[in-house]
């Protein structure tokens, strides 16, 4: 019985995605202008090749930003229930923040936060 329900849910999900994409393709406005295919940078036409390889430092900086952004997402529910949970909540969030601070110290030591 469970597998039948699971198959129905998966088929429904696939059907809804296909239907949404088909409807979007049918009703979306189209403009066939060759200018749409050109690279655009703040209104200034690009000079040279627009495919430039970025340094890995940019990606590492973005990952660090996401890591600390997600940290704040996890801190909010903890702050809501800290009074109800008691000392266990304080210990658990201290361990969580300690791991994040150690990760930040490691990234700092490796020079990941240096913008060269």
Coordinates of N, CA and C in Angstrom, one line a residue:
X1 N 0.8 -1.2 0.0 CA 0.0 0.0 0.0 C 0.9 1.3 0.0
X2 N 2.0 1.2 0.8 CA 2.8 2.4 0.9 C 3.5 2.6 -0.5
X3 N 3.9 1.6 -1.2 CA 4.6 1.8 -2.4 C 3.7 2.3 -3.5
X4 N 2.4 2.0 -3.5 CA 1.4 2.5 -4.4 C 1.3 4.0 -4.2
X5 N 1.2 4.4 -2.9 CA 1.1 5.8 -2.5 C 2.3 6.5 -3.0
X6 N 3.5 6.0 -2.8 CA 4.8 6.6 -3.2 C 4.8 6.8 -4.7
X7 N 4.4 5.8 -5.4 CA 4.4 5.9 -6.9 C 3.4 6.9 -7.4
X8 N 2.3 7.0 -6.7 CA 1.3 8.0 -7.1 C 1.8 9.4 -6.8
X9 N 2.5 9.6 -5.7 CA 3.1 10.9 -5.4 C 4.2 11.3 -6.4
X10 N 5.0 10.4 -6.7 CA 6.1 10.7 -7.7 C 5.5 11.0 -9.0
X11 N 4.6 10.2 -9.5 CA 3.9 10.5 -10.8 C 3.2 11.8 -10.8
X12 N 2.6 12.1 -9.7 CA 1.9 13.4 -9.6 C 2.9 14.6 -9.7
X13 N 4.0 14.4 -9.0 CA 5.0 15.4 -9.0 C 5.6 15.6 -10.4
X14 N 5.9 14.5 -11.0 CA 6.5 14.6 -12.4 C 5.4 15.3 -13.4
X15 N 4.2 14.9 -13.2 CA 3.1 15.4 -14.1 C 3.0 16.9 -13.9
X16 N 3.0 17.4 -12.6 CA 2.9 18.8 -12.3 C 4.0 19.6 -12.9
X17 N 5.2 19.1 -12.8 CA 6.4 19.8 -13.3 C 6.3 19.9 -14.8
X18 N 6.0 18.8 -15.5 CA 5.9 18.8 -16.9 C 4.8 19.7 -17.4
X19 N 3.7 19.7 -16.7 CA 2.6 20.6 -17.0 C 3.0 22.1 -16.8
X20 N 3.7 22.4 -15.7 CA 4.1 23.8 -15.5 C 5.1 24.2 -16.6
X21 N 6.0 23.4 -16.9 CA 7.0 23.8 -18.0 C 6.3 23.9 -19.3
X22 N 5.4 23.1 -19.6 CA 4.6 23.2 -20.9 C 3.8 24.4 -21.0
X23 N 3.1 24.7 -19.9 CA 2.3 26.0 -19.9 C 3.2 27.2 -20.0
X24 N 4.3 27.2 -19.3 CA 5.2 28.3 -19.4 C 5.8 28.5 -20.8
X25 N 6.1 27.4 -21.4 CA 6.6 27.5 -22.8 C 5.6 28.0 -23.8
X26 N 4.3 27.6 -23.5 CA 3.2 28.1 -24.4 C 2.8 29.5 -24.3
X27 N 2.8 30.0 -23.0 CA 2.3 31.4 -22.8 C 3.4 32.4 -22.6
X28 N 4.6 32.0 -22.5 CA 5.7 33.0 -22.3 C 5.9 33.8 -23.5
X29 N 6.1 35.1 -23.4 CA 6.4 36.0 -24.5 C 7.8 35.7 -25.1
X30 N 7.9 35.8 -26.4 CA 9.2 35.5 -27.0 C 9.7 36.7 -27.8
X31 N 10.9 37.0 -27.8 CA 11.5 38.1 -28.6 C 12.7 37.5 -29.2
X32 N 12.8 37.5 -30.5 CA 13.9 37.0 -31.3 C 14.8 38.2 -31.7
X33 N 15.5 38.7 -30.8 CA 16.4 39.8 -31.1 C 17.8 39.4 -31.0
X34 N 18.7 39.6 -32.0 CA 20.1 39.1 -31.8 C 20.8 39.8 -30.7
X35 N 20.3 41.0 -30.2 CA 21.0 41.7 -29.2 C 20.8 41.0 -27.8
X36 N 19.8 40.1 -27.7 CA 19.6 39.4 -26.5 C 20.7 38.3 -26.2
X37 N 21.4 37.9 -27.3 CA 22.4 36.9 -27.1 C 23.8 37.5 -26.8
X38 N 23.9 38.9 -26.7 CA 25.2 39.5 -26.5 C 25.4 39.6 -24.9
X39 N 26.6 39.5 -24.5 CA 26.9 39.7 -23.1 C 26.6 41.2 -22.7
X40 N 26.2 41.3 -21.5 CA 25.7 42.6 -21.0 C 26.4 42.9 -19.6
X41 N 27.1 44.0 -19.5 CA 27.7 44.3 -18.2 C 27.4 45.8 -17.9
X42 N 26.4 46.0 -17.1 CA 26.0 47.4 -16.6 C 25.9 48.4 -17.7
X43 N 25.4 48.0 -18.9 CA 25.1 49.0 -19.9 C 26.4 49.2 -20.8
X44 N 27.5 48.7 -20.4 CA 28.7 49.0 -21.2 C 29.1 47.7 -22.0
X45 N 29.3 47.9 -23.3 CA 29.6 46.7 -24.1 C 30.9 46.1 -23.7
X46 N 31.0 44.8 -23.7 CA 32.2 44.2 -23.2 C 33.3 44.2 -24.3
X47 N 34.6 44.3 -23.9 CA 35.7 44.3 -24.8 C 36.4 43.0 -24.7
X48 N 36.7 42.3 -25.7 CA 37.4 41.1 -25.7 C 36.5 39.9 -25.4
X49 N 37.1 38.8 -24.9 CA 36.3 37.6 -24.6 C 35.6 37.8 -23.3
X50 N 34.3 37.5 -23.2 CA 33.6 37.6 -22.0 C 33.6 36.4 -21.1
X51 N 34.2 35.3 -21.6 CA 34.4 34.1 -20.7 C 35.8 34.2 -20.0
X52 N 35.7 34.6 -18.8 CA 36.9 34.8 -18.0 C 36.9 33.8 -16.8
X53 N 38.1 33.2 -16.6 CA 38.2 32.3 -15.5 C 38.4 33.0 -14.2
X54 N 37.5 32.7 -13.2 CA 37.6 33.4 -11.9 C 38.5 32.6 -11.0
X55 N 39.2 33.3 -10.1 CA 40.0 32.6 -9.2 C 39.2 31.8 -8.2
X56 N 39.7 30.7 -7.6 CA 39.0 29.9 -6.7 C 38.7 30.6 -5.4
X57 N 39.4 31.7 -5.1 CA 39.2 32.4 -3.9 C 37.8 33.0 -3.9
X58 N 37.2 33.4 -5.0 CA 35.9 34.0 -5.0 C 34.9 32.9 -4.6
X59 N 35.1 31.7 -5.1 CA 34.1 30.6 -4.7 C 34.3 30.3 -3.2
X60 N 35.5 30.3 -2.8 CA 35.7 30.0 -1.3 C 35.1 31.1 -0.5
X61 N 35.2 32.3 -0.9 CA 34.6 33.4 -0.1 C 33.1 33.3 -0.1
X62 N 32.5 32.9 -1.2 CA 31.1 32.7 -1.3 C 30.6 31.5 -0.4
X63 N 31.4 30.4 -0.4 CA 31.0 29.3 0.5 C 31.1 29.7 1.9
X64 N 32.1 30.5 2.3 CA 32.2 30.9 3.7 C 31.0 31.8 4.0
X65 N 30.6 32.7 3.1 CA 29.5 33.5 3.4 C 28.2 32.7 3.6
X66 N 28.0 31.7 2.7 CA 26.9 30.8 2.9 C 26.9 30.0 4.2
X67 N 28.1 29.6 4.6 CA 28.2 28.9 5.9 C 27.8 29.7 7.0
X68 N 28.2 31.0 7.1 CA 27.8 31.8 8.2 C 26.4 32.4 8.1
X69 N 25.9 32.4 6.9 CA 24.5 32.8 6.7 C 23.6 31.6 7.2
X70 N 24.0 30.4 6.9 CA 23.2 29.3 7.4 C 23.3 29.2 8.9
X71 N 24.4 29.6 9.4 CA 24.6 29.6 10.9 C 23.5 30.5 11.5
X72 N 23.2 31.6 11.0 CA 22.2 32.5 11.6 C 20.8 31.9 11.4
X73 N 20.6 31.1 10.4 CA 19.3 30.4 10.2 C 19.1 29.4 11.3
X74 N 20.2 28.7 11.7 CA 20.1 27.7 12.8 C 20.0 28.4 14.2
X75 N 20.5 29.6 14.3 CA 20.5 30.2 15.6 C 19.1 30.7 16.0
X76 N 18.3 31.1 15.0 CA 17.0 31.6 15.3 C 16.1 30.6 16.0
X77 N 15.9 29.4 15.5 CA 15.1 28.4 16.2 C 15.6 28.1 17.6
X78 N 16.9 28.1 17.7 CA 17.5 27.8 19.1 C 17.1 29.0 20.0
X79 N 17.2 30.2 19.6 CA 16.9 31.3 20.4 C 15.4 31.3 20.8
X80 N 14.5 30.7 20.0 CA 13.1 30.7 20.3 C 12.8 29.7 21.5
X81 N 13.5 28.6 21.5 CA 13.2 27.5 22.5 C 14.3 27.4 23.6
X82 N 15.2 28.3 23.7 CA 16.3 28.1 24.6 C 15.8 28.1 26.1
X83 N 14.8 28.8 26.4 CA 14.2 28.9 27.8 C 13.6 27.5 28.1
X84 N 13.0 26.9 27.1 CA 12.3 25.6 27.4 C 13.2 24.5 27.5
X85 N 14.3 24.5 26.7 CA 15.2 23.3 26.7 C 16.1 23.3 27.9
X86 N 16.6 24.5 28.3 CA 17.4 24.6 29.5 C 18.9 24.5 29.2
X87 N 19.7 24.0 30.1 CA 21.2 24.0 29.9 C 21.6 23.2 28.7
X88 N 20.9 22.2 28.3 CA 21.3 21.4 27.2 C 21.4 22.2 25.9
X89 N 20.4 23.2 25.8 CA 20.4 24.1 24.6 C 21.7 25.0 24.6
X90 N 22.1 25.4 25.8 CA 23.3 26.3 25.9 C 24.5 25.5 25.5
X91 N 24.6 24.3 26.0 CA 25.8 23.5 25.7 C 25.8 23.1 24.2
X92 N 24.7 22.8 23.6 CA 24.7 22.4 22.2 C 25.0 23.6 21.3
X93 N 24.5 24.8 21.6 CA 24.8 25.9 20.8 C 26.2 26.4 21.0
X94 N 26.8 26.2 22.2 CA 28.2 26.5 22.4 C 29.1 25.6 21.5
X95 N 28.8 24.3 21.5 CA 29.5 23.4 20.6 C 29.4 23.8 19.2
X96 N 28.2 24.1 18.7 CA 27.9 24.5 17.4 C 28.7 25.8 17.0
X97 N 28.7 26.8 17.9 CA 29.4 28.0 17.6 C 30.9 27.8 17.7
X98 N 31.4 26.9 18.6 CA 32.8 26.6 18.6 C 33.3 26.0 17.3
X99 N 32.5 25.1 16.8 CA 32.9 24.4 15.5 C 33.0 25.5 14.4
X100 N 32.0 26.4 14.4 CA 32.0 27.4 13.4 C 33.2 28.4 13.5
X101 N 33.5 28.8 14.8 CA 34.7 29.6 15.0 C 36.0 29.0 14.6
X102 N 36.1 27.7 14.9 CA 37.3 26.9 14.5 C 37.4 26.9 13.0
X103 N 36.3 26.8 12.3 CA 36.3 26.8 10.8 C 36.7 28.2 10.3
X104 N 36.2 29.2 11.0 CA 36.6 30.6 10.6 C 38.1 30.8 10.8
X105 N 38.6 30.4 12.0 CA 40.0 30.5 12.3 C 40.9 29.8 11.3
X106 N 40.4 28.6 10.9 CA 41.2 27.8 9.9 C 41.2 28.5 8.5
X107 N 40.0 29.1 8.1 CA 40.0 29.8 6.8 C 40.8 31.1 6.9
X108 N 40.8 31.7 8.0 CA 41.6 32.9 8.2 C 43.1 32.6 8.1
X109 N 43.5 31.5 8.8 CA 44.9 31.1 8.8 C 45.4 30.7 7.4
X110 N 44.5 30.1 6.6 CA 44.9 29.7 5.3 C 44.8 30.9 4.3
X111 N 44.3 32.1 4.7 CA 44.3 33.2 3.8 C 43.1 33.3 2.9
X112 N 42.0 32.5 3.3 CA 40.8 32.5 2.4 C 40.1 33.9 2.5
X113 N 40.3 34.6 3.6 CA 39.6 35.9 3.7 C 40.4 37.1 3.1
X114 N 41.5 36.8 2.6 CA 42.3 37.9 2.0 C 41.8 38.1 0.6
X115 N 41.5 39.4 0.3 CA 41.0 39.8 -1.0 C 42.1 40.4 -1.8
X116 N 42.8 39.6 -2.6 CA 43.9 40.1 -3.4 C 43.6 40.4 -4.8

